[in-house]
Amino acid sequence: MLNEKKNKTNLYIALGLLVILYVFLILLDNVLPQNNFVLMLVPVLKKSAIYSVVCVSMNLLNGFTGLFSLGQAGFMMLGGYAYAIFSIPHEQHAAVYQYFDGGAIQFSIPEALQNVLGDFGGAFVGSIICIIIGGLVAAGVAALIGIPVLRLKSDYLAIATLGFAEILRAVFQWDGLGRVTNGSNLLRKYTSFSAMKIGNFKIGTLFPFLIATICVIIIVLLINSSYGRAFKAIRDDEIAAEAMGINLFKHKMLAFVISSFFSGVGGALLAMYQTTIQAAPFKSAMTYEILLIVVIGGIGSISGSCIAAFLYIACNEWWLRFLDSGQFFGLSVPFFRDGFRKVVFSIVIMVIVLFFSRGIMGDKELSFTGLINKIKARKEKKGEVA
């Protein structure tokens, strides 16, 4: 009974905070003045929401199922390309695929829906459909490669999935697929966050948060289901899990495919954020970056991954930028030069990994009732001291 009350309190507080966040995001795009602070905050928030999806999907696989996969960048690339290919307007194909006779796929889902739902409605619904297609493409490829690679364990699985991602990146830059992927050239002109509107309200910053919220909720529900308990059992002890009647390969494949689906969704959102997409940036370094965020947040913690994603993106792209400027509060500092931000950032990450080996949250989740109880306890203690 007490646990049910705590869960309801957590749910109501979480919903209230989400509503406040969404209202704030709408104000960012439509009401608040576009000064330097807002212009820096908006891209950080968008990218943080995108990385939250990918990090939570990686945590599902690495943290909750115990499968050490390093193929996230490859699945993100699949999702991003699928999104872009199916959302480039027909009239733009000649310009985008200028070296490949206009491309093979000249059908745009948002454009087709605009004839029925109008410009903004078509862009919104069409983008969601294309994002789902991106996730399904990533999940389909994961199902194919999962048959051989999921029979491997530990480092061997990591090497196999990392190799797959690198091979996939090279294949997508091959001119033989140029009529679909545009070879080593950019895909552009597709629907981005700037086209997201409801009536006269821009929702370009709200849109990735809506998608991220839905994705995280689905993953949380999955983890708390019987399948999630089976994943954790496999992580803790495969032999014991199999003895209990859990089909190891089936559940590993399920976790792998679901994780890849949400990585593909994250890749589609990243394509919308960047407004262009190319295979070259989806290197192994991108996967390492995502893995680092998961470790910082806590392997086995969904809320930890979300918090760490924001902190990582904010520090890397905003808060520590003054270290590259050569000045500090108007004073000239010789060693504050281009690249020094990365040095300090690396040291901060090393400190976190060394002294917080289990990450910010460990394997725990953010509990609002716990925070409230701590605040009450501190107030009572202060009252007693007074």
PDB file of N, CA, C and O in Angstrom, residues 116-144:
ATOM      1  N   VAL A 116      -3.139  16.119 -47.803  1.00  0.00           N
ATOM      2  CA  VAL A 116      -4.320  15.746 -47.028  1.00  0.00           C
ATOM      3  C   VAL A 116      -4.432  16.565 -45.744  1.00  0.00           C
ATOM      4  O   VAL A 116      -5.510  17.068 -45.397  1.00  0.00           O
ATOM      5  N   LEU A 117      -3.288  16.723 -45.035  1.00  0.00           N
ATOM      6  CA  LEU A 117      -3.294  17.357 -43.711  1.00  0.00           C
ATOM      7  C   LEU A 117      -2.790  18.799 -43.715  1.00  0.00           C
ATOM      8  O   LEU A 117      -2.754  19.429 -42.663  1.00  0.00           O
ATOM      9  N   GLY A 118      -2.401  19.309 -44.858  1.00  0.00           N
ATOM     10  CA  GLY A 118      -1.826  20.650 -44.903  1.00  0.00           C
ATOM     11  C   GLY A 118      -0.321  20.608 -44.674  1.00  0.00           C
ATOM     12  O   GLY A 118       0.244  19.568 -44.334  1.00  0.00           O
ATOM     13  N   ASP A 119       0.318  21.757 -44.834  1.00  0.00           N
ATOM     14  CA  ASP A 119       1.778  21.817 -44.754  1.00  0.00           C
ATOM     15  C   ASP A 119       2.300  21.370 -43.393  1.00  0.00           C
ATOM     16  O   ASP A 119       3.177  20.509 -43.295  1.00  0.00           O
ATOM     17  N   PHE A 120       1.780  21.969 -42.329  1.00  0.00           N
ATOM     18  CA  PHE A 120       2.303  21.691 -40.999  1.00  0.00           C
ATOM     19  C   PHE A 120       1.893  20.299 -40.509  1.00  0.00           C
ATOM     20  O   PHE A 120       2.691  19.566 -39.936  1.00  0.00           O
ATOM     21  N   GLY A 121       0.624  19.935 -40.734  1.00  0.00           N
ATOM     22  CA  GLY A 121       0.153  18.612 -40.332  1.00  0.00           C
ATOM     23  C   GLY A 121       0.885  17.503 -41.067  1.00  0.00           C
ATOM     24  O   GLY A 121       1.261  16.487 -40.472  1.00  0.00           O
ATOM     25  N   GLY A 122       1.095  17.696 -42.369  1.00  0.00           N
ATOM     26  CA  GLY A 122       1.820  16.710 -43.159  1.00  0.00           C
ATOM     27  C   GLY A 122       3.252  16.560 -42.704  1.00  0.00           C
ATOM     28  O   GLY A 122       3.779  15.443 -42.623  1.00  0.00           O
ATOM     29  N   ALA A 123       3.896  17.690 -42.387  1.00  0.00           N
ATOM     30  CA  ALA A 123       5.285  17.651 -41.914  1.00  0.00           C
ATOM     31  C   ALA A 123       5.380  16.928 -40.576  1.00  0.00           C
ATOM     32  O   ALA A 123       6.281  16.109 -40.357  1.00  0.00           O
ATOM     33  N   PHE A 124       4.426  17.206 -39.678  1.00  0.00           N
ATOM     34  CA  PHE A 124       4.458  16.617 -38.329  1.00  0.00           C
ATOM     35  C   PHE A 124       4.203  15.112 -38.379  1.00  0.00           C
ATOM     36  O   PHE A 124       5.014  14.312 -37.906  1.00  0.00           O
ATOM     37  N   VAL A 125       3.081  14.714 -38.977  1.00  0.00           N
ATOM     38  CA  VAL A 125       2.716  13.291 -39.030  1.00  0.00           C
ATOM     39  C   VAL A 125       3.690  12.528 -39.931  1.00  0.00           C
ATOM     40  O   VAL A 125       4.120  11.408 -39.609  1.00  0.00           O
ATOM     41  N   GLY A 126       4.059  13.133 -41.058  1.00  0.00           N
ATOM     42  CA  GLY A 126       4.988  12.483 -41.982  1.00  0.00           C
ATOM     43  C   GLY A 126       6.343  12.232 -41.350  1.00  0.00           C
ATOM     44  O   GLY A 126       6.954  11.177 -41.557  1.00  0.00           O
ATOM     45  N   SER A 127       6.807  13.189 -40.554  1.00  0.00           N
ATOM     46  CA  SER A 127       8.095  13.020 -39.877  1.00  0.00           C
ATOM     47  C   SER A 127       8.049  11.877 -38.878  1.00  0.00           C
ATOM     48  O   SER A 127       8.995  11.092 -38.768  1.00  0.00           O
ATOM     49  N   ILE A 128       6.929  11.779 -38.140  1.00  0.00           N
ATOM     50  CA  ILE A 128       6.792  10.687 -37.167  1.00  0.00           C
ATOM     51  C   ILE A 128       6.804   9.333 -37.884  1.00  0.00           C
ATOM     52  O   ILE A 128       7.460   8.384 -37.431  1.00  0.00           O
ATOM     53  N   ILE A 129       6.117   9.246 -39.017  1.00  0.00           N
ATOM     54  CA  ILE A 129       6.106   7.998 -39.789  1.00  0.00           C
ATOM     55  C   ILE A 129       7.515   7.655 -40.277  1.00  0.00           C
ATOM     56  O   ILE A 129       7.964   6.504 -40.196  1.00  0.00           O
ATOM     57  N   CYS A 130       8.232   8.663 -40.774  1.00  0.00           N
ATOM     58  CA  CYS A 130       9.596   8.443 -41.259  1.00  0.00           C
ATOM     59  C   CYS A 130      10.542   8.055 -40.124  1.00  0.00           C
ATOM     60  O   CYS A 130      11.458   7.238 -40.314  1.00  0.00           O
ATOM     61  N   ILE A 131      10.326   8.618 -38.940  1.00  0.00           N
ATOM     62  CA  ILE A 131      11.133   8.239 -37.767  1.00  0.00           C
ATOM     63  C   ILE A 131      10.896   6.774 -37.420  1.00  0.00           C
ATOM     64  O   ILE A 131      11.847   6.027 -37.136  1.00  0.00           O
ATOM     65  N   ILE A 132       9.625   6.353 -37.463  1.00  0.00           N
ATOM     66  CA  ILE A 132       9.302   4.947 -37.185  1.00  0.00           C
ATOM     67  C   ILE A 132       9.931   4.036 -38.234  1.00  0.00           C
ATOM     68  O   ILE A 132      10.477   2.967 -37.908  1.00  0.00           O
ATOM     69  N   ILE A 133       9.900   4.473 -39.506  1.00  0.00           N
ATOM     70  CA  ILE A 133      10.544   3.696 -40.574  1.00  0.00           C
ATOM     71  C   ILE A 133      12.042   3.565 -40.302  1.00  0.00           C
ATOM     72  O   ILE A 133      12.631   2.482 -40.467  1.00  0.00           O
ATOM     73  N   GLY A 134      12.662   4.672 -39.859  1.00  0.00           N
ATOM     74  CA  GLY A 134      14.081   4.633 -39.520  1.00  0.00           C
ATOM     75  C   GLY A 134      14.365   3.599 -38.435  1.00  0.00           C
ATOM     76  O   GLY A 134      15.337   2.831 -38.524  1.00  0.00           O
ATOM     77  N   GLY A 135      13.514   3.571 -37.403  1.00  0.00           N
ATOM     78  CA  GLY A 135      13.672   2.587 -36.343  1.00  0.00           C
ATOM     79  C   GLY A 135      13.469   1.167 -36.838  1.00  0.00           C
ATOM     80  O   GLY A 135      14.220   0.251 -36.460  1.00  0.00           O
ATOM     81  N   LEU A 136      12.479   0.964 -37.713  1.00  0.00           N
ATOM     82  CA  LEU A 136      12.193  -0.374 -38.238  1.00  0.00           C
ATOM     83  C   LEU A 136      13.312  -0.883 -39.136  1.00  0.00           C
ATOM     84  O   LEU A 136      13.635  -2.079 -39.116  1.00  0.00           O
ATOM     85  N   VAL A 137      13.906   0.003 -39.924  1.00  0.00           N
ATOM     86  CA  VAL A 137      15.046  -0.396 -40.770  1.00  0.00           C
ATOM     87  C   VAL A 137      16.212  -0.860 -39.900  1.00  0.00           C
ATOM     88  O   VAL A 137      16.823  -1.902 -40.151  1.00  0.00           O
ATOM     89  N   ALA A 138      16.510  -0.070 -38.857  1.00  0.00           N
ATOM     90  CA  ALA A 138      17.586  -0.444 -37.933  1.00  0.00           C
ATOM     91  C   ALA A 138      17.280  -1.770 -37.238  1.00  0.00           C
ATOM     92  O   ALA A 138      18.152  -2.634 -37.101  1.00  0.00           O
ATOM     93  N   ALA A 139      16.023  -1.952 -36.814  1.00  0.00           N
ATOM     94  CA  ALA A 139      15.626  -3.190 -36.135  1.00  0.00           C
ATOM     95  C   ALA A 139      15.700  -4.385 -37.079  1.00  0.00           C
ATOM     96  O   ALA A 139      16.120  -5.478 -36.679  1.00  0.00           O
ATOM     97  N   GLY A 140      15.300  -4.186 -38.351  1.00  0.00           N
ATOM     98  CA  GLY A 140      15.354  -5.274 -39.336  1.00  0.00           C
ATOM     99  C   GLY A 140      16.771  -5.745 -39.600  1.00  0.00           C
ATOM    100  O   GLY A 140      17.047  -6.954 -39.642  1.00  0.00           O
ATOM    101  N   VAL A 141      17.682  -4.797 -39.757  1.00  0.00           N
ATOM    102  CA  VAL A 141      19.095  -5.156 -39.969  1.00  0.00           C
ATOM    103  C   VAL A 141      19.658  -5.828 -38.727  1.00  0.00           C
ATOM    104  O   VAL A 141      20.431  -6.787 -38.807  1.00  0.00           O
ATOM    105  N   ALA A 142      19.269  -5.339 -37.537  1.00  0.00           N
ATOM    106  CA  ALA A 142      19.725  -5.942 -36.277  1.00  0.00           C
ATOM    107  C   ALA A 142      19.267  -7.390 -36.178  1.00  0.00           C
ATOM    108  O   ALA A 142      20.009  -8.260 -35.696  1.00  0.00           O
ATOM    109  N   ALA A 143      18.032  -7.663 -36.622  1.00  0.00           N
ATOM    110  CA  ALA A 143      17.516  -9.034 -36.578  1.00  0.00           C
ATOM    111  C   ALA A 143      18.340  -9.955 -37.480  1.00  0.00           C
ATOM    112  O   ALA A 143      18.585 -11.121 -37.137  1.00  0.00           O
ATOM    113  N   LEU A 144      18.796  -9.433 -38.617  1.00  0.00           N
ATOM    114  CA  LEU A 144      19.595 -10.236 -39.541  1.00  0.00           C
ATOM    115  C   LEU A 144      20.981 -10.532 -38.978  1.00  0.00           C
ATOM    116  O   LEU A 144      21.436 -11.680 -38.995  1.00  0.00           O
TER     117      LEU A 144
END
